[in-house]
């Protein structure tokens, strides 16, 4: 095929050669995106977190079972290894299955022991049909990502807890609560930090002194004991949903001073800029100047700070729930799942109860990588300063 013929086919298909981005005309967000892609850990962490949040949002679809489903015959069942292919006389065939464990109770100690049964397997299918349920509480569905072929034979990829509940399903449902607590808590921090920090940095004087002394007082109180005191003050008769929203507010109320300090320092440097003076002469109110002209000027930096604050919120909820002062059953979060790991005796028999802790560590690391990448991408002088 000649070159002219290939060019003709290219024009016919409408393929255009992608032009490289001109950095001299690129917007601030385009420059941030370019620099963020160069930070490999941050870029891969963004995709990893997007996947985790996607699974958490659609937990009903991805979780094999409901988090409250229990099988008393399979208490503390060990994790089952997954195989996608099965060996036959004709070779290998597609047959997703898990290894099967036989349970036997010791009549003397009443402890349940599990032994591998090599002659039996637990088969499952992807995107299989199951009982009708509601995705996210309002979308009727009858298919799930993983479904056992025998509805009476459960499987436990991550093992089970003391009540025979599937740890994988509870981990996925717990991710929805723990990750949303971080986002909602950071939203409260974001609003209060910009509002209070903006007022402090824009007006200065007595208002600034009062706000800064208040921030110093709040920072002098240890964060975890303050969280514990506020959480312990919640009435025990309140519903789990009410406590969930109040815990997010508590986490946000305690964490806003750091954001306010960042906003104040930037506002103090921006309020002397010519465009701020022009906006004031144009008749804009102080709050319009803050909202329309000053905040957008360093919004990218605020996003980086907020991203680094999310891990602290998740750790706060996990710590409070682990100590019994945060969310409580039947609500499922990673902190609630870790409550059972407090029992050393149970932990010695079922080490997989620490899987939620591993999930917390991995997600926190990924969020820190994203925050570091955003912070470096939003700072045009970071590389020069490092040199």
CSV table of C-alpha atoms in Angstrom, one decimal:
chain,number,residue,atom,x,y,z
A,1,UNK,CA,0.0,0.0,0.0
A,2,UNK,CA,1.4,3.4,-1.0
A,3,UNK,CA,1.9,6.4,1.2
A,4,UNK,CA,-0.8,8.4,-0.6
A,5,UNK,CA,-3.3,5.5,-0.1
A,6,UNK,CA,-2.6,5.4,3.6
A,7,UNK,CA,-3.0,9.2,3.9
A,8,UNK,CA,-6.3,8.9,2.1
A,9,UNK,CA,-7.5,6.2,4.6
A,10,UNK,CA,-6.4,8.4,7.4
A,11,UNK,CA,-8.3,11.4,6.2
A,12,UNK,CA,-11.3,9.1,5.5
A,13,UNK,CA,-11.4,7.9,9.1
A,14,UNK,CA,-11.0,11.4,10.4
A,15,UNK,CA,-7.8,10.7,12.3
A,16,UNK,CA,-5.9,13.8,13.2
A,17,UNK,CA,-2.5,13.8,14.7
A,18,UNK,CA,-2.6,15.0,18.2
A,19,UNK,CA,-0.9,18.3,18.6
A,20,UNK,CA,1.5,18.7,21.6
A,21,UNK,CA,0.2,21.1,24.2
A,22,UNK,CA,1.8,24.6,24.0
A,23,UNK,CA,3.0,25.3,27.5
A,24,UNK,CA,3.1,29.0,26.9
A,25,UNK,CA,-0.7,29.1,26.4
A,26,UNK,CA,-1.6,26.3,28.8
A,27,UNK,CA,-4.0,27.1,31.7
A,28,UNK,CA,-3.0,26.6,35.3
A,29,UNK,CA,-5.0,23.4,35.6
A,30,UNK,CA,-3.4,22.0,32.4
A,31,UNK,CA,0.1,22.7,33.9
A,32,UNK,CA,-0.9,21.0,37.1
A,33,UNK,CA,-2.2,18.0,35.2
A,34,UNK,CA,1.1,17.7,33.3
A,35,UNK,CA,3.2,17.8,36.4
A,36,UNK,CA,0.9,15.5,38.3
A,37,UNK,CA,1.3,12.8,35.6
A,38,UNK,CA,5.1,13.0,36.0
A,39,UNK,CA,4.6,12.0,39.7
A,40,UNK,CA,4.1,8.3,39.0
A,41,UNK,CA,3.2,7.3,42.6
A,42,UNK,CA,0.5,10.1,42.8
A,43,UNK,CA,-0.9,9.3,39.3
A,44,UNK,CA,-1.2,5.5,40.0
A,45,UNK,CA,-2.7,6.3,43.4
A,46,UNK,CA,-5.4,8.4,41.9
A,47,UNK,CA,-6.5,5.5,39.7
A,48,UNK,CA,-6.3,3.1,42.6
A,49,UNK,CA,-8.4,5.4,44.8
A,50,UNK,CA,-10.9,5.9,42.0
A,51,UNK,CA,-11.3,2.1,41.8
A,52,UNK,CA,-11.7,1.8,45.6
A,53,UNK,CA,-14.3,4.6,45.7
A,54,UNK,CA,-16.1,3.0,42.7
A,55,UNK,CA,-16.4,-0.3,44.5
A,56,UNK,CA,-17.4,1.4,47.8
A,57,UNK,CA,-20.2,3.4,46.1
A,58,UNK,CA,-21.6,0.2,44.5
A,59,UNK,CA,-21.0,-2.0,47.5
A,60,UNK,CA,-24.2,-3.9,47.0
A,61,UNK,CA,-23.1,-5.1,43.6
A,62,UNK,CA,-19.5,-6.0,44.4
A,63,UNK,CA,-20.0,-7.5,47.9
A,64,UNK,CA,-20.9,-11.3,47.6
A,65,UNK,CA,-23.3,-11.1,50.6
A,66,UNK,CA,-25.1,-8.7,52.8
A,67,UNK,CA,-22.9,-7.6,55.7
A,68,UNK,CA,-25.4,-9.0,58.2
A,69,UNK,CA,-25.7,-12.4,56.6
A,70,UNK,CA,-24.3,-15.0,59.0
A,71,UNK,CA,-23.6,-18.7,58.9
A,72,UNK,CA,-23.1,-20.1,62.4
A,73,UNK,CA,-21.6,-23.3,61.1
A,74,UNK,CA,-18.7,-21.3,59.7
A,75,UNK,CA,-17.5,-19.1,62.5
A,76,UNK,CA,-13.9,-18.0,62.1
A,77,UNK,CA,-13.6,-19.8,58.8
A,78,UNK,CA,-10.2,-19.3,57.2
A,79,UNK,CA,-9.7,-17.4,53.9
A,80,UNK,CA,-10.3,-19.5,50.8
A,81,UNK,CA,-7.9,-19.3,47.8
A,82,UNK,CA,-9.4,-18.5,44.5
A,83,UNK,CA,-8.7,-20.4,41.2
A,84,UNK,CA,-10.1,-19.4,37.8
A,85,UNK,CA,-9.3,-22.6,35.9
A,86,UNK,CA,-9.7,-26.3,36.6
A,87,UNK,CA,-7.6,-29.2,35.4
A,88,UNK,CA,-9.5,-31.9,33.5
A,89,UNK,CA,-8.6,-34.9,31.3
A,90,UNK,CA,-8.8,-32.6,28.2
A,91,UNK,CA,-6.7,-29.9,29.7
A,92,UNK,CA,-7.6,-26.7,31.5
A,93,UNK,CA,-11.1,-25.2,31.5
A,94,UNK,CA,-12.7,-22.0,32.8
A,95,UNK,CA,-14.2,-22.9,36.2
A,96,UNK,CA,-13.9,-20.2,38.9
A,97,UNK,CA,-13.9,-21.9,42.2
A,98,UNK,CA,-12.5,-21.8,45.8
A,99,UNK,CA,-11.0,-24.5,48.0
A,100,UNK,CA,-13.4,-26.1,50.4
A,101,UNK,CA,-12.8,-26.5,54.2
A,102,UNK,CA,-14.5,-29.1,56.3
A,103,UNK,CA,-15.3,-28.0,59.8
A,104,UNK,CA,-15.2,-30.2,62.9
A,105,UNK,CA,-15.9,-29.2,66.5
A,106,UNK,CA,-13.7,-30.5,69.3
A,107,UNK,CA,-16.2,-31.8,71.9
A,108,UNK,CA,-13.7,-31.3,74.7
A,109,UNK,CA,-12.7,-27.6,74.0
A,110,UNK,CA,-15.7,-26.7,71.8
A,111,UNK,CA,-13.3,-25.2,69.3
A,112,UNK,CA,-14.0,-25.5,65.6
A,113,UNK,CA,-11.2,-26.7,63.4
A,114,UNK,CA,-11.1,-26.5,59.6
A,115,UNK,CA,-9.3,-28.9,57.3
A,116,UNK,CA,-8.9,-28.7,53.6
A,117,UNK,CA,-11.1,-31.0,51.6
A,118,UNK,CA,-9.3,-31.6,48.3
A,119,UNK,CA,-12.2,-33.6,46.8
A,120,UNK,CA,-14.7,-30.7,47.0
A,121,UNK,CA,-14.7,-27.2,45.6
A,122,UNK,CA,-17.0,-24.2,45.9
A,123,UNK,CA,-17.9,-22.9,42.4
A,124,UNK,CA,-18.9,-19.4,41.7
A,125,UNK,CA,-19.7,-17.2,38.7
A,126,UNK,CA,-19.1,-13.6,37.7
A,127,UNK,CA,-22.0,-11.3,37.0
A,128,UNK,CA,-24.4,-14.1,38.2
A,129,UNK,CA,-28.1,-13.8,39.0
A,130,UNK,CA,-29.1,-13.6,42.6
A,131,UNK,CA,-32.0,-12.5,44.8
A,132,UNK,CA,-33.5,-9.1,44.1
A,133,UNK,CA,-31.9,-6.2,45.9
A,134,UNK,CA,-31.6,-2.4,45.7
A,135,UNK,CA,-28.3,-0.9,44.5
A,136,UNK,CA,-27.5,2.2,46.6
A,137,UNK,CA,-31.0,1.8,48.2
A,138,UNK,CA,-33.1,2.7,45.2
A,139,UNK,CA,-32.0,0.9,42.0
A,140,UNK,CA,-33.6,-2.6,41.7
A,141,UNK,CA,-31.0,-5.2,40.7
A,142,UNK,CA,-30.8,-9.0,40.5
A,143,UNK,CA,-27.2,-9.5,39.4
A,144,UNK,CA,-23.9,-9.3,41.4
A,145,UNK,CA,-20.2,-9.3,40.6
A,146,UNK,CA,-19.6,-12.7,42.3
A,147,UNK,CA,-22.4,-15.2,43.0
A,148,UNK,CA,-22.0,-18.8,44.4
A,149,UNK,CA,-23.5,-21.5,42.1
A,150,UNK,CA,-25.0,-23.2,45.2
A,151,UNK,CA,-26.9,-20.6,47.1
A,152,UNK,CA,-26.7,-22.8,50.3
A,153,UNK,CA,-22.9,-23.0,50.1
A,154,UNK,CA,-21.3,-19.7,51.1
A,155,UNK,CA,-17.7,-18.9,50.5
A,156,UNK,CA,-15.2,-16.6,52.4
A,157,UNK,CA,-12.4,-15.2,50.3
A,158,UNK,CA,-11.2,-13.1,53.3
A,159,UNK,CA,-12.5,-15.5,55.9
A,160,UNK,CA,-15.3,-15.0,58.4
A,161,UNK,CA,-15.8,-13.5,61.8
A,162,UNK,CA,-17.1,-14.9,65.1
A,163,UNK,CA,-20.7,-14.8,63.8
A,164,UNK,CA,-19.9,-16.5,60.5
A,165,UNK,CA,-20.2,-13.2,58.5
A,166,UNK,CA,-18.2,-12.8,55.3
A,167,UNK,CA,-15.2,-10.5,55.9
A,168,UNK,CA,-14.9,-9.4,52.3
A,169,UNK,CA,-18.5,-8.2,52.1
A,170,UNK,CA,-18.2,-6.4,55.4
A,171,UNK,CA,-14.9,-4.8,54.2
A,172,UNK,CA,-16.5,-3.5,51.1
A,173,UNK,CA,-19.5,-2.1,53.0
A,174,UNK,CA,-17.2,-0.7,55.6
A,175,UNK,CA,-15.2,1.1,52.9
A,176,UNK,CA,-18.3,3.1,51.9
A,177,UNK,CA,-18.7,4.4,55.5
A,178,UNK,CA,-15.1,5.1,56.3
A,179,UNK,CA,-14.2,6.7,53.0
A,180,UNK,CA,-17.3,8.9,53.0
A,181,UNK,CA,-16.6,10.1,56.6
A,182,UNK,CA,-13.3,11.4,55.3
A,183,UNK,CA,-14.9,13.3,52.4
A,184,UNK,CA,-17.7,14.8,54.5
A,185,UNK,CA,-15.4,15.7,57.3
A,186,UNK,CA,-13.0,17.4,54.9
A,187,UNK,CA,-15.9,19.3,53.4
A,188,UNK,CA,-16.7,20.8,56.8
A,189,UNK,CA,-13.0,21.6,57.2
A,190,UNK,CA,-12.9,23.2,53.8
A,191,UNK,CA,-15.9,25.5,54.4
A,192,UNK,CA,-14.9,26.6,57.9
A,193,UNK,CA,-11.2,26.9,57.0
A,194,UNK,CA,-11.9,29.2,54.0
A,195,UNK,CA,-14.5,31.2,55.8
A,196,UNK,CA,-12.7,31.8,59.0
A,197,UNK,CA,-9.2,32.0,57.5
A,198,UNK,CA,-10.4,34.3,54.8
A,199,UNK,CA,-12.0,36.7,57.3
A,200,UNK,CA,-8.8,36.6,59.4
A,201,UNK,CA,-6.4,37.3,56.5
A,202,UNK,CA,-8.6,39.8,54.7
A,203,UNK,CA,-9.6,42.1,57.6
A,204,UNK,CA,-6.5,41.7,59.8
A,205,UNK,CA,-6.2,43.8,63.0
A,206,UNK,CA,-8.3,42.9,66.0
A,207,UNK,CA,-10.4,40.3,64.1
A,208,UNK,CA,-7.2,38.5,63.0
A,209,UNK,CA,-5.7,38.5,66.5
A,210,UNK,CA,-8.9,37.1,68.0
A,211,UNK,CA,-9.2,34.3,65.4
A,212,UNK,CA,-5.5,33.4,65.7
A,213,UNK,CA,-5.6,33.2,69.5
A,214,UNK,CA,-8.7,31.0,69.2
A,215,UNK,CA,-6.8,28.7,66.7
A,216,UNK,CA,-3.8,28.5,69.1
A,217,UNK,CA,-6.1,27.5,71.9
A,218,UNK,CA,-7.7,24.8,69.8
A,219,UNK,CA,-4.3,23.5,68.7
A,220,UNK,CA,-3.1,23.3,72.3
A,221,UNK,CA,-5.7,20.6,72.9
A,222,UNK,CA,-4.6,17.1,71.8
A,223,UNK,CA,-6.7,16.0,68.8
A,224,UNK,CA,-7.6,12.5,69.8
A,225,UNK,CA,-8.7,13.2,73.4
A,226,UNK,CA,-10.8,16.1,72.0
A,227,UNK,CA,-12.4,13.7,69.4
A,228,UNK,CA,-13.0,11.2,72.2
A,229,UNK,CA,-14.6,13.8,74.5
A,230,UNK,CA,-16.9,15.1,71.8
A,231,UNK,CA,-17.9,11.6,70.6
A,232,UNK,CA,-18.5,10.4,74.2
A,233,UNK,CA,-20.9,13.3,74.7
A,234,UNK,CA,-23.3,12.0,72.0
A,235,UNK,CA,-26.4,10.4,73.6
A,236,UNK,CA,-26.4,6.6,73.3
A,237,UNK,CA,-30.1,6.4,72.3
A,238,UNK,CA,-29.4,8.3,69.0
A,239,UNK,CA,-29.6,6.2,65.8
A,240,UNK,CA,-26.4,5.0,64.0
A,241,UNK,CA,-27.2,7.3,61.1
A,242,UNK,CA,-27.4,10.3,63.3
A,243,UNK,CA,-24.2,9.4,65.0
A,244,UNK,CA,-22.6,9.0,61.6
A,245,UNK,CA,-23.4,12.5,60.5
A,246,UNK,CA,-22.4,14.0,63.9
A,247,UNK,CA,-19.0,12.1,63.9
A,248,UNK,CA,-18.2,13.7,60.5
A,249,UNK,CA,-19.1,17.1,61.8
A,250,UNK,CA,-17.0,16.5,64.9
A,251,UNK,CA,-14.0,15.5,62.8
A,252,UNK,CA,-14.4,18.6,60.6
A,253,UNK,CA,-14.9,21.0,63.6
A,254,UNK,CA,-11.6,19.8,65.2
A,255,UNK,CA,-9.6,19.9,62.0
A,256,UNK,CA,-10.4,23.4,60.5
A,257,UNK,CA,-7.6,25.4,62.2
A,258,UNK,CA,-4.9,24.0,60.0
A,259,UNK,CA,-6.9,25.0,56.8
A,260,UNK,CA,-7.7,28.4,58.3
A,261,UNK,CA,-4.0,29.1,58.9
A,262,UNK,CA,-3.1,28.2,55.3
A,263,UNK,CA,-5.9,30.4,53.9
A,264,UNK,CA,-5.0,33.3,56.2
A,265,UNK,CA,-1.4,33.4,55.1
A,266,UNK,CA,-2.3,33.4,51.4
A,267,UNK,CA,-5.0,36.1,51.9
A,268,UNK,CA,-2.5,38.4,53.7
A,269,UNK,CA,-0.2,38.2,50.6
A,270,UNK,CA,-3.1,38.6,48.1
A,271,UNK,CA,-5.0,41.4,49.7
A,272,UNK,CA,-2.3,43.9,48.5
A,273,UNK,CA,-2.5,42.8,44.9
A,274,UNK,CA,-3.7,45.3,42.3
A,275,UNK,CA,-6.6,43.2,41.1
A,276,UNK,CA,-8.0,43.0,44.6
A,277,UNK,CA,-7.8,46.8,44.9
A,278,UNK,CA,-9.5,47.1,41.5
A,279,UNK,CA,-12.3,44.7,42.7
A,280,UNK,CA,-12.8,46.8,45.8
A,281,UNK,CA,-12.9,50.1,43.8
A,282,UNK,CA,-15.5,48.4,41.5
A,283,UNK,CA,-17.9,48.2,44.4
A,284,UNK,CA,-17.6,44.5,45.3
A,285,UNK,CA,-18.2,43.6,48.9
A,286,UNK,CA,-15.5,41.9,51.0
A,287,UNK,CA,-17.2,38.5,50.7
A,288,UNK,CA,-17.6,38.9,46.9
A,289,UNK,CA,-13.9,39.8,46.7
A,290,UNK,CA,-13.0,36.7,48.7
A,291,UNK,CA,-15.3,34.4,46.8
A,292,UNK,CA,-14.7,35.6,43.2
A,293,UNK,CA,-11.2,36.9,43.2
A,294,UNK,CA,-9.0,35.6,46.0
A,295,UNK,CA,-10.1,32.0,46.6
A,296,UNK,CA,-9.9,30.9,42.9
A,297,UNK,CA,-6.4,32.3,42.8
A,298,UNK,CA,-5.0,29.5,45.0
A,299,UNK,CA,-7.8,27.0,44.8
A,300,UNK,CA,-5.4,24.3,43.5
A,301,UNK,CA,-3.2,24.7,46.6
A,302,UNK,CA,-6.3,24.4,48.8
A,303,UNK,CA,-7.3,21.1,47.1
A,304,UNK,CA,-3.8,19.8,47.8
A,305,UNK,CA,-4.1,20.7,51.5
A,306,UNK,CA,-7.6,19.1,51.7
A,307,UNK,CA,-6.4,15.9,50.0
A,308,UNK,CA,-3.7,15.6,52.7
A,309,UNK,CA,-6.3,16.1,55.4
A,310,UNK,CA,-8.6,13.3,54.3
A,311,UNK,CA,-6.3,10.5,55.7
A,312,UNK,CA,-6.5,12.1,59.1
A,313,UNK,CA,-10.3,12.0,59.0
A,314,UNK,CA,-10.3,8.4,58.1
A,315,UNK,CA,-7.8,7.6,60.9
A,316,UNK,CA,-9.9,9.6,63.3
A,317,UNK,CA,-13.1,7.7,62.5
A,318,UNK,CA,-11.3,4.4,62.6
A,319,UNK,CA,-9.7,5.2,66.0
A,320,UNK,CA,-13.0,6.4,67.5
A,321,UNK,CA,-14.9,3.3,66.3
A,322,UNK,CA,-12.1,1.0,67.4
A,323,UNK,CA,-12.3,2.5,70.9
A,324,UNK,CA,-16.1,2.1,71.0
A,325,UNK,CA,-16.7,5.9,70.9
A,326,UNK,CA,-17.5,6.3,67.2
A,327,UNK,CA,-19.8,4.3,65.0
A,328,UNK,CA,-21.5,1.2,66.4
A,329,UNK,CA,-23.0,-2.0,65.0
A,330,UNK,CA,-25.1,-2.6,63.0
A,331,UNK,CA,-23.4,0.1,61.0
A,332,UNK,CA,-20.3,-1.3,59.4
A,333,UNK,CA,-17.0,0.7,59.0
A,334,UNK,CA,-13.4,-0.3,59.1
A,335,UNK,CA,-13.1,0.9,62.7
A,336,UNK,CA,-16.1,-1.2,63.7
A,337,UNK,CA,-14.6,-4.2,62.0
A,338,UNK,CA,-11.4,-3.7,64.0
A,339,UNK,CA,-13.2,-3.8,67.3
A,340,UNK,CA,-13.2,-7.6,67.1
A,341,UNK,CA,-9.4,-7.5,66.7
A,342,UNK,CA,-9.1,-6.1,70.2
A,343,UNK,CA,-9.6,-9.7,71.5
A,344,UNK,CA,-6.1,-11.2,71.5
A,345,UNK,CA,-7.5,-14.7,71.8
A,346,UNK,CA,-9.7,-14.3,68.8
A,347,UNK,CA,-6.9,-12.7,66.9
A,348,UNK,CA,-4.6,-15.6,67.6
A,349,UNK,CA,-7.2,-17.9,66.0
A,350,UNK,CA,-8.2,-15.6,63.2
A,351,UNK,CA,-5.4,-13.4,62.0
A,352,UNK,CA,-7.5,-12.3,59.0
A,353,UNK,CA,-9.5,-10.0,61.4
A,354,UNK,CA,-6.7,-7.5,60.8
A,355,UNK,CA,-7.5,-7.2,57.1
A,356,UNK,CA,-9.4,-4.0,57.7
A,357,UNK,CA,-6.2,-2.5,59.2
A,358,UNK,CA,-4.3,-3.4,56.1
A,359,UNK,CA,-7.0,-1.7,54.0
A,360,UNK,CA,-6.7,1.5,56.1
A,361,UNK,CA,-2.9,1.5,55.7
A,362,UNK,CA,-3.0,1.0,51.9
A,363,UNK,CA,-5.7,3.7,51.4
A,364,UNK,CA,-4.0,6.2,53.7
A,365,UNK,CA,-0.7,5.7,51.9
A,366,UNK,CA,-2.4,6.2,48.5
A,367,UNK,CA,-4.0,9.4,49.7
A,368,UNK,CA,-0.7,10.7,51.0
A,369,UNK,CA,0.9,10.0,47.7
A,370,UNK,CA,-1.9,11.9,45.9
A,371,UNK,CA,-1.6,14.8,48.4
A,372,UNK,CA,2.2,15.0,47.9
A,373,UNK,CA,1.8,14.9,44.2
A,374,UNK,CA,-0.9,17.6,44.1
A,375,UNK,CA,1.2,19.8,46.5
A,376,UNK,CA,4.3,19.5,44.3
A,377,UNK,CA,2.2,20.1,41.1
A,378,UNK,CA,0.6,23.2,42.5
A,379,UNK,CA,4.0,24.7,43.6
A,380,UNK,CA,5.7,26.1,40.5
A,381,UNK,CA,8.9,26.7,42.5
A,382,UNK,CA,9.2,23.2,44.1
A,383,UNK,CA,11.9,21.9,41.8
A,384,UNK,CA,14.0,25.0,42.0
A,385,UNK,CA,13.7,25.0,45.8
A,386,UNK,CA,14.7,21.3,45.9
A,387,UNK,CA,17.9,22.2,44.0
